[in-house]
């Protein structure tokens, strides 16, 4: 909770600040053995998310859950914009970097449908299929929006 208060007082709004605070929160939870991903955790049928991942990271604290989801949504939108730019330029490094960033952020919070979608796009990029990957961006953006809505519903935020 102190991290969130500190973050708000310092007006930390950049992508680097957001990633820094997520790293700190995950490290704190990890130190207290609260962050243990079970490789067999899967989203329930019809669900986009694995709620236990966010609960494990936040320790069940609603204020931290809300903050993490806000940071996640912001960083995903930024990564999506950068991914679009990289795909337009046909940049292998940029497109793989940003699709991988979406994939890993989503995996950390249990956004399973976005993780899988981003992994597919990352594979397309690695295979040089930039136009095919670019064509998937509107659907990925929609998936991000729907996933965020599901988080807000499940966690009553």
XYZ file of N, CA and C in Angstrom:
471
model
N 0.833 -1.188 0.000
C 0.000 0.000 0.000
C 0.874 1.247 0.000
N 1.996 1.199 0.719
C 2.903 2.348 0.746
C 3.469 2.629 -0.647
N 3.718 1.574 -1.422
C 4.231 1.768 -2.772
C 3.241 2.540 -3.627
N 1.980 2.215 -3.497
C 0.957 2.886 -4.286
C 0.855 4.347 -3.864
N 0.853 4.610 -2.567
C 0.805 5.980 -2.075
C 2.022 6.753 -2.553
N 3.202 6.154 -2.438
C 4.444 6.775 -2.884
C 4.383 7.070 -4.376
N 3.873 6.129 -5.146
C 3.765 6.271 -6.603
C 2.855 7.435 -6.955
N 1.739 7.561 -6.247
C 0.803 8.650 -6.528
C 1.406 10.002 -6.151
N 2.123 10.055 -5.038
C 2.728 11.311 -4.606
C 3.802 11.778 -5.575
N 4.501 10.847 -6.189
C 5.582 11.195 -7.101
C 5.107 11.371 -8.537
N 3.798 11.194 -8.787
C 3.245 11.321 -10.137
C 3.985 10.436 -11.136
N 4.148 9.191 -10.817
C 4.848 8.244 -11.683
C 3.862 7.693 -12.697
N 3.994 8.129 -13.941
C 3.029 7.716 -14.964
C 3.666 7.171 -16.221
N 4.969 7.093 -16.282
C 5.602 6.611 -17.500
C 5.607 5.084 -17.527
N 5.815 4.554 -18.712
C 5.878 3.106 -18.871
C 6.988 2.521 -18.006
N 8.131 3.201 -17.956
C 9.260 2.716 -17.159
C 8.892 2.721 -15.675
N 8.204 3.772 -15.205
C 7.767 3.828 -13.815
C 6.809 2.684 -13.514
N 5.857 2.464 -14.417
C 4.880 1.397 -14.223
C 5.560 0.037 -14.133
N 6.478 -0.232 -15.055
C 7.182 -1.512 -15.033
C 8.008 -1.651 -13.771
N 8.601 -0.553 -13.315
C 9.398 -0.565 -12.095
C 8.527 -0.951 -10.894
N 7.366 -0.329 -10.766
C 6.493 -0.620 -9.638
C 5.921 -2.030 -9.706
N 5.601 -2.513 -10.891
C 5.146 -3.906 -11.009
C 6.255 -4.836 -10.546
N 7.489 -4.576 -10.968
C 8.623 -5.408 -10.562
C 8.798 -5.421 -9.049
N 8.660 -4.253 -8.434
C 8.799 -4.168 -6.979
C 7.699 -4.963 -6.291
N 6.452 -4.782 -6.754
C 5.342 -5.511 -6.126
C 5.512 -7.025 -6.259
N 5.923 -7.469 -7.428
C 6.120 -8.908 -7.630
C 7.263 -9.406 -6.761
N 8.336 -8.640 -6.657
C 9.472 -9.047 -5.826
C 9.071 -9.150 -4.355
N 8.276 -8.195 -3.883
C 7.829 -8.233 -2.483
C 6.983 -9.477 -2.242
N 6.057 -9.727 -3.124
C 5.196 -10.906 -2.966
C 6.016 -12.188 -3.042
N 6.983 -12.200 -3.933
C 7.827 -13.373 -4.085
C 8.604 -13.637 -2.807
N 9.114 -12.572 -2.188
C 9.873 -12.720 -0.949
C 9.023 -13.312 0.157
N 7.741 -13.056 0.120
C 6.845 -13.557 1.154
C 6.145 -14.853 0.731
N 6.661 -15.456 -0.309
C 6.117 -16.719 -0.826
C 4.645 -16.633 -1.197
N 4.196 -15.450 -1.615
C 2.810 -15.299 -2.043
C 2.671 -15.467 -3.538
N 3.787 -15.319 -4.239
C 3.736 -15.366 -5.693
C 4.343 -16.665 -6.178
N 3.497 -17.670 -6.312
C 3.949 -18.955 -6.810
C 3.006 -19.379 -7.924
N 3.499 -19.278 -9.145
C 2.654 -19.655 -10.269
C 2.581 -21.165 -10.386
N 1.407 -21.657 -10.520
C 1.196 -23.076 -10.723
C 1.058 -23.291 -12.226
N 1.989 -24.044 -12.806
C 1.974 -24.198 -14.259
C 0.717 -24.912 -14.760
N -0.060 -25.492 -13.845
C -1.277 -26.181 -14.259
C -2.507 -25.287 -14.109
N -2.317 -24.055 -13.620
C -3.431 -23.115 -13.546
C -3.898 -22.795 -14.952
N -5.181 -22.861 -15.141
C -5.748 -22.542 -16.447
C -7.006 -21.724 -16.218
N -7.346 -20.920 -17.201
C -8.591 -20.169 -17.118
C -9.752 -21.157 -17.185
N -10.809 -20.857 -16.440
C -12.002 -21.699 -16.485
C -12.607 -21.604 -17.878
N -13.298 -22.656 -18.324
C -13.932 -22.596 -19.643
C -14.815 -21.351 -19.759
N -14.660 -20.632 -20.862
C -15.431 -19.420 -21.090
C -14.860 -18.178 -20.420
N -13.749 -18.333 -19.697
C -13.130 -17.208 -19.018
C -11.851 -16.794 -19.738
N -11.529 -15.532 -19.671
C -10.310 -15.011 -20.284
C -9.146 -14.961 -19.298
N -9.446 -15.092 -18.007
C -8.436 -14.845 -16.986
C -8.285 -16.006 -16.000
N -7.148 -15.987 -15.314
C -6.896 -16.887 -14.189
C -6.823 -15.980 -12.964
N -7.938 -15.787 -12.263
C -7.984 -14.827 -11.158
C -6.951 -15.071 -10.062
N -6.587 -16.310 -9.829
C -5.643 -16.609 -8.746
C -4.285 -15.962 -8.956
N -3.902 -15.700 -10.196
C -2.595 -15.068 -10.441
C -2.566 -13.651 -9.862
N -3.608 -12.883 -10.148
C -3.658 -11.515 -9.633
C -3.805 -11.530 -8.110
N -4.605 -12.436 -7.593
C -4.784 -12.541 -6.148
C -3.466 -12.903 -5.470
N -2.705 -13.815 -6.074
C -1.408 -14.198 -5.504
C -0.459 -13.014 -5.441
N -0.428 -12.218 -6.501
C 0.474 -11.072 -6.555
C 0.057 -9.999 -5.560
N -1.241 -9.757 -5.462
C -1.748 -8.660 -4.638
C -1.922 -9.041 -3.183
N -1.840 -10.328 -2.877
C -2.115 -10.764 -1.516
C -3.582 -10.568 -1.150
N -4.429 -10.442 -2.180
C -5.858 -10.252 -1.947
C -6.243 -8.830 -1.595
N -5.309 -7.902 -1.717
C -5.584 -6.501 -1.374
C -6.175 -5.788 -2.595
N -7.423 -5.348 -2.466
C -8.157 -4.783 -3.592
C -7.479 -3.529 -4.163
N -6.884 -2.688 -3.320
C -6.238 -1.473 -3.817
C -5.045 -1.836 -4.714
N -4.305 -2.858 -4.341
C -3.167 -3.291 -5.150
C -3.668 -3.922 -6.446
N -4.743 -4.712 -6.366
C -5.317 -5.308 -7.577
C -5.729 -4.221 -8.567
N -6.404 -3.193 -8.060
C -6.844 -2.100 -8.926
C -5.654 -1.385 -9.556
N -4.619 -1.130 -8.766
C -3.436 -0.447 -9.274
C -2.713 -1.293 -10.327
N -2.561 -2.574 -10.051
C -1.897 -3.459 -11.010
C -2.665 -3.533 -12.327
N -3.976 -3.593 -12.245
C -4.783 -3.657 -13.467
C -4.722 -2.360 -14.266
N -4.655 -1.246 -13.570
C -4.513 0.043 -14.251
C -3.160 0.103 -14.968
N -2.119 -0.304 -14.278
C -0.780 -0.317 -14.877
C -0.747 -1.289 -16.053
N -1.352 -2.455 -15.873
C -1.394 -3.464 -16.937
C -2.099 -2.906 -18.181
N -3.257 -2.307 -17.983
C -4.030 -1.780 -19.115
C -3.240 -0.693 -19.846
N -2.608 0.187 -19.100
C -1.821 1.275 -19.698
C -0.625 0.732 -20.462
N 0.122 -0.166 -19.835
C 1.325 -0.694 -20.490
C 0.969 -1.536 -21.709
N -0.153 -2.251 -21.662
C -0.574 -3.038 -22.831
C -0.959 -2.128 -23.986
N -1.648 -1.041 -23.702
C -2.018 -0.115 -24.774
C -0.773 0.517 -25.391
N 0.204 0.853 -24.539
C 1.460 1.412 -25.057
C 2.197 0.381 -25.913
N 2.240 -0.859 -25.452
C 2.921 -1.918 -26.206
C 2.202 -2.184 -27.527
N 0.878 -2.092 -27.522
C 0.101 -2.307 -28.742
C 0.397 -1.218 -29.778
N 0.517 0.006 -29.334
C 0.862 1.117 -30.239
C 2.254 0.892 -30.826
N 3.205 0.517 -29.976
C 4.573 0.272 -30.439
C 4.646 -0.945 -31.364
N 3.850 -1.953 -31.070
C 3.793 -3.138 -31.923
C 3.266 -2.764 -33.307
N 2.240 -1.954 -33.334
C 1.686 -1.509 -34.616
C 2.748 -0.771 -35.433
N 3.489 0.126 -34.786
C 4.555 0.862 -35.481
C 5.611 -0.099 -36.024
N 6.027 -1.045 -35.196
C 7.067 -2.000 -35.605
C 6.598 -2.853 -36.776
N 5.331 -3.260 -36.753
C 4.800 -4.078 -37.843
C 4.716 -3.277 -39.137
N 4.328 -2.018 -39.037
C 4.264 -1.162 -40.240
C 5.639 -1.004 -40.868
N 6.673 -0.952 -40.009
C 8.048 -0.795 -40.501
C 8.680 -2.133 -40.916
N 8.001 -3.228 -40.584
C 8.567 -4.549 -40.864
C 9.769 -4.849 -39.987
N 9.754 -4.325 -38.778
C 10.863 -4.506 -37.837
C 10.704 -5.817 -37.060
N 11.584 -6.752 -37.337
C 11.544 -8.035 -36.631
C 11.788 -7.834 -35.144
N 12.867 -7.125 -34.800
C 13.207 -6.929 -33.385
C 12.092 -6.212 -32.628
N 11.594 -5.112 -33.193
C 10.543 -4.347 -32.529
C 9.250 -5.115 -32.387
N 8.860 -5.816 -33.434
C 7.588 -6.548 -33.375
C 7.663 -7.712 -32.396
N 8.790 -8.401 -32.369
C 8.943 -9.510 -31.414
C 9.005 -8.962 -29.988
N 9.747 -7.885 -29.792
C 9.872 -7.284 -28.463
C 8.513 -6.903 -27.891
N 7.709 -6.200 -28.669
C 6.435 -5.701 -28.142
C 5.368 -6.785 -28.036
N 5.366 -7.746 -28.945
C 4.414 -8.855 -28.801
C 4.808 -9.718 -27.605
N 6.110 -9.887 -27.393
C 6.582 -10.657 -26.236
C 6.254 -9.923 -24.933
N 6.383 -8.611 -24.931
C 6.046 -7.808 -23.757
C 4.568 -7.987 -23.387
N 3.703 -7.948 -24.388
C 2.271 -8.186 -24.151
C 2.037 -9.589 -23.596
N 2.735 -10.546 -24.173
C 2.575 -11.937 -23.748
C 3.003 -12.121 -22.294
N 4.175 -11.618 -21.945
C 4.696 -11.856 -20.601
C 3.923 -11.081 -19.531
N 3.545 -9.842 -19.824
C 2.731 -9.074 -18.864
C 1.407 -9.779 -18.609
N 0.817 -10.271 -19.668
C -0.464 -10.965 -19.551
C -0.323 -12.265 -18.773
N 0.747 -12.996 -19.017
C 0.978 -14.253 -18.292
C 1.152 -13.985 -16.801
N 1.880 -12.925 -16.462
C 2.116 -12.611 -15.048
C 0.834 -12.341 -14.287
N -0.132 -11.692 -14.926
C -1.378 -11.356 -14.238
C -2.493 -12.363 -14.489
N -2.233 -13.366 -15.311
C -3.246 -14.388 -15.563
C -4.239 -14.029 -16.646
N -3.880 -13.080 -17.506
C -4.746 -12.710 -18.632
C -4.483 -13.708 -19.755
N -5.024 -14.887 -19.603
C -4.676 -16.033 -20.439
C -5.040 -15.843 -21.907
N -6.181 -15.269 -22.195
C -6.572 -15.116 -23.599
C -5.658 -14.114 -24.314
N -5.280 -13.037 -23.638
C -4.365 -12.059 -24.237
C -2.970 -12.675 -24.378
N -2.558 -13.460 -23.390
C -1.263 -14.142 -23.463
C -1.202 -15.038 -24.693
N -2.237 -15.839 -24.896
C -2.261 -16.767 -26.030
C -2.304 -16.009 -27.360
N -3.092 -14.959 -27.418
C -3.204 -14.150 -28.632
C -1.857 -13.499 -28.955
N -1.224 -12.940 -27.931
C 0.074 -12.282 -28.111
C 1.149 -13.279 -28.521
N 1.072 -14.476 -27.982
C 2.029 -15.522 -28.356
C 1.885 -15.874 -29.836
N 0.649 -15.943 -30.295
C 0.392 -16.227 -31.715
C 0.989 -15.119 -32.596
N 0.757 -13.876 -32.196
C 1.299 -12.746 -32.960
C 2.826 -12.755 -32.914
N 3.394 -13.063 -31.772
C 4.854 -13.153 -31.651
C 5.410 -14.200 -32.614
N 4.749 -15.339 -32.703
C 5.179 -16.400 -33.622
C 5.100 -15.922 -35.072
N 4.019 -15.244 -35.415
C 3.902 -14.694 -36.770
C 5.059 -13.738 -37.056
N 5.369 -12.888 -36.105
C 6.463 -11.925 -36.282
C 7.802 -12.640 -36.459
N 8.050 -13.645 -35.645
C 9.307 -14.385 -35.747
C 9.450 -15.059 -37.106
N 8.310 -15.369 -37.719
C 8.314 -16.002 -39.037
C 8.218 -14.982 -40.173
N 8.347 -13.700 -39.831
C 8.344 -12.654 -40.844
C 6.987 -12.369 -41.457
N 5.925 -12.820 -40.827
C 4.570 -12.621 -41.360
C 3.955 -11.351 -40.752
N 4.562 -10.222 -41.091
C 4.183 -8.957 -40.489
C 2.776 -8.510 -40.879
N 2.400 -8.704 -42.134
C 1.057 -8.295 -42.567
C -0.015 -9.121 -41.871
N 0.244 -10.410 -41.747
C -0.712 -11.281 -41.060
C -0.823 -10.889 -39.582
N 0.314 -10.576 -38.971
C 0.316 -10.143 -37.574
C -0.422 -8.806 -37.433
N -0.157 -7.892 -38.366
C -0.801 -6.578 -38.337
C -2.327 -6.716 -38.427
N -2.780 -7.636 -39.238
C -4.219 -7.854 -39.404
C -4.888 -8.339 -38.106
N -4.092 -8.892 -37.197
C -4.615 -9.407 -35.931
C -4.758 -8.327 -34.851
N -4.177 -7.157 -35.074
C -4.148 -6.119 -34.030
C -5.526 -5.654 -33.565
N -6.497 -5.411 -34.453
C -7.819 -5.009 -33.945
C -8.438 -6.076 -33.032
N -8.276 -7.326 -33.391
C -8.820 -8.402 -32.556
C -8.083 -8.478 -31.213
N -6.763 -8.266 -31.234
C -5.994 -8.262 -29.983
C -6.436 -7.096 -29.105
N -6.620 -5.928 -29.693
C -7.087 -4.783 -28.924
C -8.454 -5.063 -28.304
N -9.346 -5.660 -29.065
C -10.664 -6.024 -28.541
C -10.523 -7.019 -27.385
N -9.636 -7.972 -27.548
C -9.412 -8.971 -26.487
C -8.885 -8.312 -25.215
N -8.001 -7.346 -25.373
C -7.500 -6.597 -24.219
C -8.646 -5.891 -23.496
N -9.514 -5.237 -24.261
C -10.642 -4.513 -23.666
C -11.595 -5.467 -22.929
N -11.910 -6.584 -23.557
C -12.814 -7.552 -22.941
C -12.193 -8.204 -21.698
N -10.901 -8.443 -21.758
C -10.194 -9.022 -20.602
C -10.215 -8.047 -19.438
N -9.959 -6.780 -19.717
C -9.978 -5.765 -18.668
C -11.367 -5.685 -18.030
N -12.414 -5.752 -18.848
C -13.789 -5.741 -18.328
C -14.028 -6.946 -17.415
N -13.506 -8.119 -17.850
C -13.701 -9.316 -17.026
C -12.979 -9.179 -15.682
N -11.780 -8.640 -15.700
C -11.059 -8.404 -14.446
C -11.882 -7.497 -13.530
N -12.402 -6.398 -14.081
C -13.171 -5.467 -13.275
C -14.411 -6.123 -12.684
N -15.036 -7.007 -13.453
C -16.213 -7.716 -12.964
C -15.847 -8.730 -11.886
N -14.866 -9.557 -12.168
C -14.476 -10.621 -11.235
C -13.962 -10.036 -9.913
N -13.178 -8.971 -9.995
C -12.581 -8.384 -8.804
C -13.405 -7.224 -8.226
N -14.581 -7.004 -8.834
C -15.507 -5.972 -8.354
C -14.838 -4.613 -8.195
N -14.149 -4.206 -9.256
C -13.424 -2.920 -9.234
C -14.199 -1.852 -9.990
